[in-house]
XYZ file of C-alpha atoms in Angstrom:
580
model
C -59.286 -69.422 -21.214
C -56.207 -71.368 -20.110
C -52.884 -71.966 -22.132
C -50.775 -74.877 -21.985
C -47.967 -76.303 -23.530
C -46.415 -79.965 -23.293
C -43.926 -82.292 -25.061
C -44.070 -81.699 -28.814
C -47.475 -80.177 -29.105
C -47.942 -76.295 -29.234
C -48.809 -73.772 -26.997
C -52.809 -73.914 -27.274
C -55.780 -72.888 -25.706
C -56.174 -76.576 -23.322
C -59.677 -77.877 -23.775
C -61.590 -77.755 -20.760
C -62.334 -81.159 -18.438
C -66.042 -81.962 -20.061
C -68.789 -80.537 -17.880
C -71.739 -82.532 -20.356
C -71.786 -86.158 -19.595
C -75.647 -86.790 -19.218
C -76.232 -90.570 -20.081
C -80.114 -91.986 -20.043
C -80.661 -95.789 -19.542
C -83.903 -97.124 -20.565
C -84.619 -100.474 -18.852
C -80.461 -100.955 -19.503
C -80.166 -99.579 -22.717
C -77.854 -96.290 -23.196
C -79.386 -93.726 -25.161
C -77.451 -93.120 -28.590
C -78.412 -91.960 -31.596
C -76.235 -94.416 -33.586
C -78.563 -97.375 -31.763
C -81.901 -98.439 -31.815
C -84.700 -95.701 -34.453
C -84.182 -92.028 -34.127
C -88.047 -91.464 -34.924
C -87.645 -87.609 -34.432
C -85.149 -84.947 -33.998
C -84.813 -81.337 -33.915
C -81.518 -79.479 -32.450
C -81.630 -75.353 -32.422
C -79.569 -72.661 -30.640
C -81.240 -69.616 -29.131
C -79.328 -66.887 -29.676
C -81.622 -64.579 -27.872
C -81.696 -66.005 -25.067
C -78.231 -68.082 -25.467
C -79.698 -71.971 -24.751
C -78.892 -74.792 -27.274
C -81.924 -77.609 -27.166
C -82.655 -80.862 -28.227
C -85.930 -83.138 -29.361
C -85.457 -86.577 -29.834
C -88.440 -89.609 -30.004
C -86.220 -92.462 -29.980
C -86.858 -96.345 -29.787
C -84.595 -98.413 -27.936
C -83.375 -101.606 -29.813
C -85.588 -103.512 -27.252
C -88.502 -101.305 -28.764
C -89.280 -98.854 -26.241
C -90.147 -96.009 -27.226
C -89.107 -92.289 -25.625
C -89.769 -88.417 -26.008
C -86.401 -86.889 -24.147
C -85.874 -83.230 -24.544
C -82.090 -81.624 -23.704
C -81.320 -77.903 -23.119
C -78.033 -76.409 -21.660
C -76.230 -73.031 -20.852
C -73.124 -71.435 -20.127
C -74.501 -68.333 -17.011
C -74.400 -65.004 -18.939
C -74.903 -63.476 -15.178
C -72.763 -66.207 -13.515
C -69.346 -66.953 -14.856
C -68.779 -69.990 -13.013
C -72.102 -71.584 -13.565
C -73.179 -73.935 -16.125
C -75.923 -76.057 -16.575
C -77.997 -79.047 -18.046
C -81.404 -80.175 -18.113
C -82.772 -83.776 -19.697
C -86.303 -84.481 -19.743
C -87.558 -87.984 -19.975
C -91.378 -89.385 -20.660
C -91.975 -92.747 -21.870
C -94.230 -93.262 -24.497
C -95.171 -97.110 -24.672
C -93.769 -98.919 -21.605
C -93.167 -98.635 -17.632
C -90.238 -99.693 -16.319
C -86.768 -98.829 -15.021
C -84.687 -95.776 -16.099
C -81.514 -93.959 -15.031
C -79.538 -91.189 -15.627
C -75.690 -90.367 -14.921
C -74.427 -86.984 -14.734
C -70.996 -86.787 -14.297
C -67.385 -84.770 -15.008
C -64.713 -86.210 -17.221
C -61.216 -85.490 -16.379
C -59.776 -86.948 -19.822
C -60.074 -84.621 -22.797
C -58.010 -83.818 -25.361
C -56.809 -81.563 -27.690
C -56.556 -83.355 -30.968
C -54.971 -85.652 -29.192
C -52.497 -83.716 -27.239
C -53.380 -84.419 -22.800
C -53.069 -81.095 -21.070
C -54.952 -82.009 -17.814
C -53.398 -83.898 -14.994
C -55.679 -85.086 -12.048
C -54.864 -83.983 -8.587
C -58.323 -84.700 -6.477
C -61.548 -85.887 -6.795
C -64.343 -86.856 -4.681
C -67.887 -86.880 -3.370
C -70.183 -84.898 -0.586
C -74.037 -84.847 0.012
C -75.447 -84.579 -3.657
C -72.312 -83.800 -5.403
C -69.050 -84.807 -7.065
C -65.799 -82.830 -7.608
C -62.854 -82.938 -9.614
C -59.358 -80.952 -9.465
C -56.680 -80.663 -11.738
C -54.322 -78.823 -13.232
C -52.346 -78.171 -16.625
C -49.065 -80.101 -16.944
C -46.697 -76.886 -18.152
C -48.363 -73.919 -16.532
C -49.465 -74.977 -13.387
C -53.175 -73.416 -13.867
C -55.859 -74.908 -11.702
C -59.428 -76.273 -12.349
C -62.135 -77.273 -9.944
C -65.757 -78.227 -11.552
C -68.664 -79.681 -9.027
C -71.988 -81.405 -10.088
C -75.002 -81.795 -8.694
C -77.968 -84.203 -9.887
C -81.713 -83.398 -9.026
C -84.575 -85.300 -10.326
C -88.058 -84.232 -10.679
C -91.268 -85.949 -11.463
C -90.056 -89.240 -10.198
C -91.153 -91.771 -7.510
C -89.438 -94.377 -5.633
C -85.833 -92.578 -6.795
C -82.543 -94.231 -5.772
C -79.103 -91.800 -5.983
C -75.271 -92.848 -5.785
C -72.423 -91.917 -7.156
C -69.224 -93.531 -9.019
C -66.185 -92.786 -8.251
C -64.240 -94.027 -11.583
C -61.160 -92.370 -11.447
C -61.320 -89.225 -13.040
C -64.468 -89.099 -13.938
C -66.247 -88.710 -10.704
C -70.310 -89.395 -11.402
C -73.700 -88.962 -10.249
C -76.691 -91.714 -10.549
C -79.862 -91.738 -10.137
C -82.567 -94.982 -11.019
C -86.391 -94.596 -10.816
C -89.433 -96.238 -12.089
C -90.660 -94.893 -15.123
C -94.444 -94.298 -15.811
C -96.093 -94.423 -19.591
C -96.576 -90.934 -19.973
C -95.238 -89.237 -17.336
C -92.007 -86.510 -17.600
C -88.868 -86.407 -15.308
C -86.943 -83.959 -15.169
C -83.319 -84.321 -14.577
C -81.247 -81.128 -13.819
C -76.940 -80.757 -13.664
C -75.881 -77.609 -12.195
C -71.916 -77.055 -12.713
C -69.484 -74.905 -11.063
C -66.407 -74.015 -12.191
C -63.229 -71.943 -10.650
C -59.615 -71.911 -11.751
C -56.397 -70.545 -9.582
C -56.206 -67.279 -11.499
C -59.777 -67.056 -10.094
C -59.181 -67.199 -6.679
C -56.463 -64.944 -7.034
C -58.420 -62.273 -8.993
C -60.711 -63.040 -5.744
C -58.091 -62.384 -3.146
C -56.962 -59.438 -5.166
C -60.779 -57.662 -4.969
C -61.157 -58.369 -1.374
C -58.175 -56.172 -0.563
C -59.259 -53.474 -2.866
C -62.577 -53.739 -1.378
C -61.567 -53.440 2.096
C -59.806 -50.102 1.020
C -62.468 -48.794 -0.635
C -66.421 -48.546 -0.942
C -67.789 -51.185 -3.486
C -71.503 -51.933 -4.734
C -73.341 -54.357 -2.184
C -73.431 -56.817 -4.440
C -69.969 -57.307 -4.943
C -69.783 -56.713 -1.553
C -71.718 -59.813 -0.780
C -70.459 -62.124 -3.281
C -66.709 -61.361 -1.486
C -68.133 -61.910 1.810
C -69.627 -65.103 1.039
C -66.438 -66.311 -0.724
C -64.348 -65.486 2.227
C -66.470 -66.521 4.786
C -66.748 -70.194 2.655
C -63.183 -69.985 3.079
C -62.691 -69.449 6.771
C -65.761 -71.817 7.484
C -63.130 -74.432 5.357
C -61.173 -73.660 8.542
C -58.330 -74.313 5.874
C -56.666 -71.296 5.363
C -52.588 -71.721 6.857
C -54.036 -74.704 8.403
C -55.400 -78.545 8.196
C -54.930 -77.452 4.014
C -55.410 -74.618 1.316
C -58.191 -73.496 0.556
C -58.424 -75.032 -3.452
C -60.678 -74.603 -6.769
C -62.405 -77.793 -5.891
C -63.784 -76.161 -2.386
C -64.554 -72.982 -4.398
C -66.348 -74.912 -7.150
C -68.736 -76.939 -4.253
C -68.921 -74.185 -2.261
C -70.861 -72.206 -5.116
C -73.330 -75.573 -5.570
C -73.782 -75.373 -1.716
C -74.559 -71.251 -1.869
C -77.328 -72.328 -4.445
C -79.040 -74.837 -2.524
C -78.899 -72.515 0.803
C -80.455 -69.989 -1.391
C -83.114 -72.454 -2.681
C -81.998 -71.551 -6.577
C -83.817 -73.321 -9.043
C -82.652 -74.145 -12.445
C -85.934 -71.849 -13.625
C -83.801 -68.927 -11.484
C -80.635 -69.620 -13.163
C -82.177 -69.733 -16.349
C -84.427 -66.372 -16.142
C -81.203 -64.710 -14.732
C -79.294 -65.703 -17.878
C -81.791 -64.544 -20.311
C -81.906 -60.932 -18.547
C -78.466 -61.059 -19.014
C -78.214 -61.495 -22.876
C -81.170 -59.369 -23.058
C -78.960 -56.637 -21.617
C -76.224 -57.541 -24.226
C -78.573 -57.671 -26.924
C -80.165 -54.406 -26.546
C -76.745 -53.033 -26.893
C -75.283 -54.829 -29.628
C -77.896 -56.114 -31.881
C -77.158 -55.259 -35.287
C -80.624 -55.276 -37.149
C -81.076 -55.335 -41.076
C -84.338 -54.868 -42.393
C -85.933 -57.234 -45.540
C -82.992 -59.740 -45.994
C -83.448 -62.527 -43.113
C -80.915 -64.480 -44.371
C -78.482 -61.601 -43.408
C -79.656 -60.872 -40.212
C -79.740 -64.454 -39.224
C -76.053 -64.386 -40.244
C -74.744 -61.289 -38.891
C -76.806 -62.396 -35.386
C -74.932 -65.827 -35.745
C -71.469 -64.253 -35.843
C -71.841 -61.332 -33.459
C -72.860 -64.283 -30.911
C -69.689 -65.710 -31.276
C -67.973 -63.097 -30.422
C -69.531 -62.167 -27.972
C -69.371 -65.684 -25.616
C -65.615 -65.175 -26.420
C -65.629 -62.289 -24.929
C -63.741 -62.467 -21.234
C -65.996 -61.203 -19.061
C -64.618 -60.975 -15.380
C -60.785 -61.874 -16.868
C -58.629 -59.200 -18.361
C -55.824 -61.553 -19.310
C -57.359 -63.614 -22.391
C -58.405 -62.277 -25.102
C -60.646 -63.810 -28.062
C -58.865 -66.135 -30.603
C -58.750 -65.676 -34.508
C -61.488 -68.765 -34.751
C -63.230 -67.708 -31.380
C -64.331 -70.632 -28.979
C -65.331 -72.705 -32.154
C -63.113 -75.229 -32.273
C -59.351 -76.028 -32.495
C -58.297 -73.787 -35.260
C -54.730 -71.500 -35.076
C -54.681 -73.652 -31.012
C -56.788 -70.847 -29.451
C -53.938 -67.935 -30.667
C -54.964 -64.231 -30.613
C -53.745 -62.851 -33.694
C -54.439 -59.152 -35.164
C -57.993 -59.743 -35.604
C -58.892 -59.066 -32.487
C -57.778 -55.312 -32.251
C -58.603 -53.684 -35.587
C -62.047 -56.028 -36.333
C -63.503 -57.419 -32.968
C -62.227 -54.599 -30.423
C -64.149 -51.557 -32.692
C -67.818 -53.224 -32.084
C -66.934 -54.100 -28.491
C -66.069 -50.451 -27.832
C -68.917 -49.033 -29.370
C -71.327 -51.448 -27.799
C -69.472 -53.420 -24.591
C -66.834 -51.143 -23.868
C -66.263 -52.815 -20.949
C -65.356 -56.246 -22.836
C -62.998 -53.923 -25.357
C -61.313 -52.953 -22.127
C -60.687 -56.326 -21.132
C -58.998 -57.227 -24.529
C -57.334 -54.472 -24.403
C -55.261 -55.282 -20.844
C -54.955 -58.510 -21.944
C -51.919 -56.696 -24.559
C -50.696 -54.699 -21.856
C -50.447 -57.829 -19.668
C -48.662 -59.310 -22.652
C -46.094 -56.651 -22.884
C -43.159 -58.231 -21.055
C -43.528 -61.333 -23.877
C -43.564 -58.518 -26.345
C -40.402 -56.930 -24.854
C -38.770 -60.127 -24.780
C -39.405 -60.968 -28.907
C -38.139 -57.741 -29.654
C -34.747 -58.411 -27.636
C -34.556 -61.666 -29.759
C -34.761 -60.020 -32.944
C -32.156 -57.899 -31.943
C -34.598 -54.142 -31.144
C -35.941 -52.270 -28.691
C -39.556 -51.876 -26.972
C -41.859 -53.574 -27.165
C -42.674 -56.039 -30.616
C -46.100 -57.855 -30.514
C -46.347 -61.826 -31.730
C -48.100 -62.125 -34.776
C -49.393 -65.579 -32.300
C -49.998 -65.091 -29.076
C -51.177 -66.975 -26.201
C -50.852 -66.694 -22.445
C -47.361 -65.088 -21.897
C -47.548 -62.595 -24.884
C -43.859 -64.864 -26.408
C -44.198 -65.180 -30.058
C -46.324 -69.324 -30.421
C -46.961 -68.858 -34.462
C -44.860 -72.191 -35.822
C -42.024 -71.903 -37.910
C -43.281 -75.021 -39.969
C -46.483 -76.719 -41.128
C -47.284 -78.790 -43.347
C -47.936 -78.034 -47.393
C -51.852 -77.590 -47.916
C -51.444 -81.034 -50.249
C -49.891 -82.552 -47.296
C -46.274 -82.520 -48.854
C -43.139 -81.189 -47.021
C -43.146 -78.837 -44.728
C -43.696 -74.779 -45.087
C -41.452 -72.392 -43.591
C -43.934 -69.688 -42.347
C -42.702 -66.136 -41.663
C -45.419 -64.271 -40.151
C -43.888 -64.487 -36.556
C -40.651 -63.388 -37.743
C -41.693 -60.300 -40.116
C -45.610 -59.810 -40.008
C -44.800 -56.761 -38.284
C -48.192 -54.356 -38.443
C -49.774 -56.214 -35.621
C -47.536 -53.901 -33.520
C -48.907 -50.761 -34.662
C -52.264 -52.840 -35.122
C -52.559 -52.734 -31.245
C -51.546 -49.181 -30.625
C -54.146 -48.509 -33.297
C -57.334 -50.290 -31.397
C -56.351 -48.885 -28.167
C -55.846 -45.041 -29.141
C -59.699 -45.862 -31.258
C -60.550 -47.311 -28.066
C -59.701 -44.049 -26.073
C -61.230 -41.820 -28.526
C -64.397 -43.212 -28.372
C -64.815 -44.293 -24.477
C -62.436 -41.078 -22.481
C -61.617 -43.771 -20.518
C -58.510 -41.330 -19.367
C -57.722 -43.813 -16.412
C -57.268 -46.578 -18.775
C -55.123 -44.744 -20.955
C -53.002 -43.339 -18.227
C -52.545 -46.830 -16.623
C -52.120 -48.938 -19.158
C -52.841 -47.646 -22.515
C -50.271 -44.857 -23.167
C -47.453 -47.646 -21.963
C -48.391 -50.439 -24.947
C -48.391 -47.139 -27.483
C -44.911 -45.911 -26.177
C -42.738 -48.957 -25.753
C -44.348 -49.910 -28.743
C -43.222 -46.941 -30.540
C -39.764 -47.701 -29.141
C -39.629 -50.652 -31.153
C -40.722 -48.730 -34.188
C -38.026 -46.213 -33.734
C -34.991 -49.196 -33.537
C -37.156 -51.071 -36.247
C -37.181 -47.726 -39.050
C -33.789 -47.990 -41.409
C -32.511 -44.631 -43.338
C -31.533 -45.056 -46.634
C -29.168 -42.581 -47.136
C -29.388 -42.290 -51.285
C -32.769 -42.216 -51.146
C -32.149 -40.004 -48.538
C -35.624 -41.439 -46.323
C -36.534 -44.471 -43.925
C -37.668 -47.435 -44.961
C -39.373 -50.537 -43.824
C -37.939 -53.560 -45.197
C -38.437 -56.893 -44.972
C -41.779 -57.204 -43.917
C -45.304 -58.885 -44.811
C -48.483 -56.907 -44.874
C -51.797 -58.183 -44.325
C -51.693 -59.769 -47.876
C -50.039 -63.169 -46.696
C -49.637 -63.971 -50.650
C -46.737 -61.792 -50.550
C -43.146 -62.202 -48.106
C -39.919 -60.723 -47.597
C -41.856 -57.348 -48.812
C -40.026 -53.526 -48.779
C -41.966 -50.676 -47.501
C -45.282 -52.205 -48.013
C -47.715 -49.000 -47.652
C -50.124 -50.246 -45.094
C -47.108 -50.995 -42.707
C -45.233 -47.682 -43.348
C -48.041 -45.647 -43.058
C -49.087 -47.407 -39.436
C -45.279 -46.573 -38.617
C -46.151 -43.031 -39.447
C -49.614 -42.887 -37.522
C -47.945 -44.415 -34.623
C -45.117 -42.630 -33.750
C -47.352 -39.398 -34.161
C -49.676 -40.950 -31.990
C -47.037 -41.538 -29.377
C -45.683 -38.079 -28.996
C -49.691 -36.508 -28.849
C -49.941 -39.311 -25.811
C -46.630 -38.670 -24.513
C -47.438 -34.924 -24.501
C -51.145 -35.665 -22.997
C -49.533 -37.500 -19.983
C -47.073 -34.453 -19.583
C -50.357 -31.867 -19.060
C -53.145 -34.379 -17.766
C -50.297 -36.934 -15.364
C -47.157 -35.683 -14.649
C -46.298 -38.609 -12.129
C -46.867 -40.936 -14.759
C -45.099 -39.391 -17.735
C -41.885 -38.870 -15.842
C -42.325 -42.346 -14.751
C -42.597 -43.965 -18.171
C -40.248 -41.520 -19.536
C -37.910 -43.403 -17.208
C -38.782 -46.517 -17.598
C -38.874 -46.529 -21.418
C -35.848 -44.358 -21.641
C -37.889 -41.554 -23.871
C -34.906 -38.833 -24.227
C -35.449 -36.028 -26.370
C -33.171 -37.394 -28.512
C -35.437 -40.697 -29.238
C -38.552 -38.457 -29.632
C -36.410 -36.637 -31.961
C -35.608 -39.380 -34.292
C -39.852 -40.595 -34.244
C -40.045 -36.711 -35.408
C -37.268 -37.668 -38.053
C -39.269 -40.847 -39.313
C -42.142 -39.377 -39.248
C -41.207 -36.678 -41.593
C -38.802 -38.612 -43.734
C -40.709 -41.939 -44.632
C -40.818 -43.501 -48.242
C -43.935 -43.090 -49.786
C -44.876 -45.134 -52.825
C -47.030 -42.627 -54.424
C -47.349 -42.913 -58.632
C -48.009 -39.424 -59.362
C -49.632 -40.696 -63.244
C -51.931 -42.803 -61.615
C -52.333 -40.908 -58.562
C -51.984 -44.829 -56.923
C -50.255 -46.057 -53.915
C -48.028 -49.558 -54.714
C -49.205 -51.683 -51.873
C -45.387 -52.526 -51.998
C -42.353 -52.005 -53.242
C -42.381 -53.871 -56.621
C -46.140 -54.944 -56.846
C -47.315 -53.089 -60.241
C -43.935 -55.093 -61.684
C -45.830 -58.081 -60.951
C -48.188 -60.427 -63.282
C -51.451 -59.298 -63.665
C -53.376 -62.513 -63.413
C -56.977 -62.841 -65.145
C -58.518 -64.946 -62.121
C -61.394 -65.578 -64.524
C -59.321 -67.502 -66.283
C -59.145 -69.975 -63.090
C -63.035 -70.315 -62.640
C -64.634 -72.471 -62.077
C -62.678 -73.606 -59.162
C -62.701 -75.068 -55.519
C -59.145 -74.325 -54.614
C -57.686 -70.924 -53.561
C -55.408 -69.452 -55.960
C -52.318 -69.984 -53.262
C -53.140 -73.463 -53.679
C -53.519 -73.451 -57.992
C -50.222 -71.255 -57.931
C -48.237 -72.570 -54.917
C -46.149 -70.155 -52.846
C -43.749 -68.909 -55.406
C -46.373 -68.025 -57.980
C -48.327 -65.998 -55.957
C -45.286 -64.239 -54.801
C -44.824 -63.361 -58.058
C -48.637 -62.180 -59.294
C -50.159 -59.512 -58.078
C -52.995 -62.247 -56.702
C -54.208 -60.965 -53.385
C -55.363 -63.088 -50.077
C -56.678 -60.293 -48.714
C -56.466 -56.429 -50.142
C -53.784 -54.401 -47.663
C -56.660 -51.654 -47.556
């Protein structure tokens, strides 16, 4: 995932240059659905074996008539490969067809231009394409190669339309007879080639797998064969990305080889995290659907991205990582991909110096996660949207006082711990996101000296019906778990990692008197315990609240945020989502 930001528009997750253009001619008629007689379709995702198809008879409005068949994946076992594969028999005629396979430079998000076009070009077999996002500098390289099967007579060139470089091929079509038309992709970005770099001088240090091993050498020697490095030019994404279609063909790599090595891949994943429930189909299909989602979200071989609220589905909340993530998506990773878990994990600690900076802002100390966050870790939820009927705009607070996702994080990476040992993990980068993090806790905490406790005011909990909240229960008692979590760490690095205790003791200024006043909180937080009802008050105020009948709403097809607005749901005791 790459963030960008630009003129007016957020910081958001920048939609990717489009890897799919696959156009068929028949005797000079474009295939599209919204021409000519769709005479049969079908369209299905795999989710065992991750490949999304597509059947179509269609009739040209010249009245041929063709069967073409469309499948495409995103490499399981190779994150930089992708690829396509179009079918074509005619049913009724003979004649002239071609196909164009090529990479558009031009997409959007929702309007908003991320991508600006520094290369593009063509060598035996392929085009290429380089760019880079306008704010943050990241860089993209994507290569395509066209092979056609089946056909006789077959004529290939390429276009070079600026930015969107593209392949052609024309051949004489028989009645009957099936050609098969296959894309291969690459893809690199700069934070690639530096994770690259990075490996090779670990590797050369240390004793890797030969695999790895192998893939380095070949990158590196692809580099010095480039002859490019310090001299004629750098070595860029766009040599990367045809350098990986080149390593195919050398190895003689069908698309059948890519494809098998992909499905061994998600059967790997699969047999770890399938979730199987017996006699309701419906269910299964369901909980399958979802747990696929999450799991192409999942950064594989990049530990600084993580997986937004709405996934890789679509433009929703601009591709921000929100406190989903940690307490709903990082438990089933850890239990079933705890190397993905990991991954999501590091991506916070990466994120720490944006945390550090939002809690300087707000006037604290440590370290104070955004309720948004993108690339950098600095707080991206807006201040104002519009009203859900479109009227004027809505002040939203959850960047300034949606404060749990701090503890939220601290939370997922102590469960992560717990369940994994991964000691190392903790001692390098866990154990720093739960102490600074503390930190902030500790400057965050106010003492109420007639009550004669601290309290935590000012907040919203994970019911967003309800703002400006004091000492809501599920944020207190996070507080509470925290900082006790933070002194058994704390004291775990003193016994286990000396070095690194004294270091972070250092460099997060822990004194005794700070771990002192955690001790104090800790023992002197407001609880909102009814002794009667033996109830907690999810906040300070809530059973003074109207007790709405929601029955007395049904049916409806609006939520009841909507049907109350803002201030009536501030002042009923109507949930969005329970705190607990």
């Amino acid at each position: 995932g790459v963030y960008d930001d630009v003129s007016i528009v957020y910081t958001e997750l920048a939609n990717c240059p489009d890897w799919l253009p696959l156009a068929v001619f028949v005797k000079g008629e474009r295939f599209r659905l919204d021409r000519g007689q769709v005479l049969g379709y079908q369209r299905q995702l795999d989710l065992r074996r991750g490949v999304v198809s597509r059947d179509v008879r269609w009739r040209s409005p010249a009245g041929h008539t063709v069967d073409l068949h469309f499948e495409r994946f995103a490499s399981l076992a190779d994150p930089h490969l992708v690829a396509v594969r179009c079918q074509v028999m005619p049913l009724d005629f003979e004649g002239y067809i071609k196909i164009q396979a090529g990479l558009d430079g031009y997409p959007d998000n929702l309007g908003g231009k991320h991508w600006q076009i520094l290369d593009q070009g063509d060598e035996v077999g392929q085009v290429w394409l380089h760019t880079r996002t306008r704010h943050t500098g990241v860089e993209l390289g994507m290569a395509a190669s066209l092979v056609l099967q089946g056909s006789r007579e077959t004529r290939h060139w390429t276009m070079d339309c600026d930015g969107l470089p593209t392949l052609a091929a024309g051949y004489q079509a028989q009645r009957e007879q099936t050609v098969t038309a296959t894309k291969l992709v690459s893809v690199y970005t700069s934070r690639d080639l530096e994770r690259m770099q990075a490996e090779r001088q670990v590797a050369d240090k240390a004793e890797v797998p030969p695999q790895m091993r192998a893939t380095l050498d070949t990158f590196w020697a692809e580099m010095e064969a480039e002859g490019s490095i310090g001299e004629s030019r750098p070595y860029t994404v766009a040599d990367a990305a045809t350098g990986k279609l080149n390593e195919l063909l050398e190895r003689r790599l069908r698309y059948e080889d890519l494809l098998a090595a992909h499905e061994a891949a998600w059967g790997e994943v699969w047999q770890a995290s399938d979730v199987i429930i017996e006699g309701d189909p419906t269910a299964q299909l369901a909980v399958r659907y979802n747990l696929f989602q999450v799991l192409i979200a999942a950064p594989r071989h990049d530990d600084r991205v993580s997986i937004p609220a709405k996934t890789l589905s679509g433009f929703g909340y601009r591709g921000h990582v929100f406190w989903d993530t940690d307490v709903f998506i990082v438990p089933f990773l850890t239990h079933t991909q705890p190397a993905l878990a990991r991954n999501l994990l590091t991506y916070r600690y990466h994120t720490l110096p944006g945390a550090r900076r939002k809690a300087r802002a707000e006037g604290y100390q440590g370290a104070m996660f955004a309720w948004e966050s993108a690339g950098t870790g600095d707080e991206v939820t807006p201040r104002w949207v519009p009203g859900p009927q479109g009227e004027e705009q809505v002040r939203i607070w959850c960047g300034d006082i949606e404060l749990h996702i701090t503890a939220d994080v601290a939370y997922a990476a102590w469960c992560y711990w717990q369940a994994t040992g991964d000691d190392d993990w903790m001692c390098d980068y866990g154990a720093e996101i739960i102490l600074d993090t503390a930190v902030f806790w500790g400057s965050r905490a106010e003492w109420d000296a007639n009550r004669g406790c601290y309290e935590i005011r000012d907040v919203i909990g994970p019911d967003e019906y309800h703002e400006h909240l004091d000492n809501n229960a599920f944020t207190y008692r996070m507080v509470q778990w925290h900082l006790e979590t933070a002194l058994e760490v704390l004291a775990w690095l003193r016994r286990e990692h000396s070095d690194r205790a004294t270091a972070l003791e250092h460099q997060l200024d822990l004194t005794p008197e700070r771990l002192r006043h955690w001790a104090d909180i800790i023992g002197c937080m407001l609880v909102l315990h009814d002794p009667e009802s033996d109830l907690i008050e999810q906040f300070e105020g809530f059973f003074d609240l109207e007790d709405v009948n929601l029955a007395d709403y049904e049916p409806r097809t609006q939520s009841m945020h909507a049907i109350l607005g803002i201030e009536g749901t501030n002042k009923s005791q109507v949930l969005k989502q329970a705190d607990v």
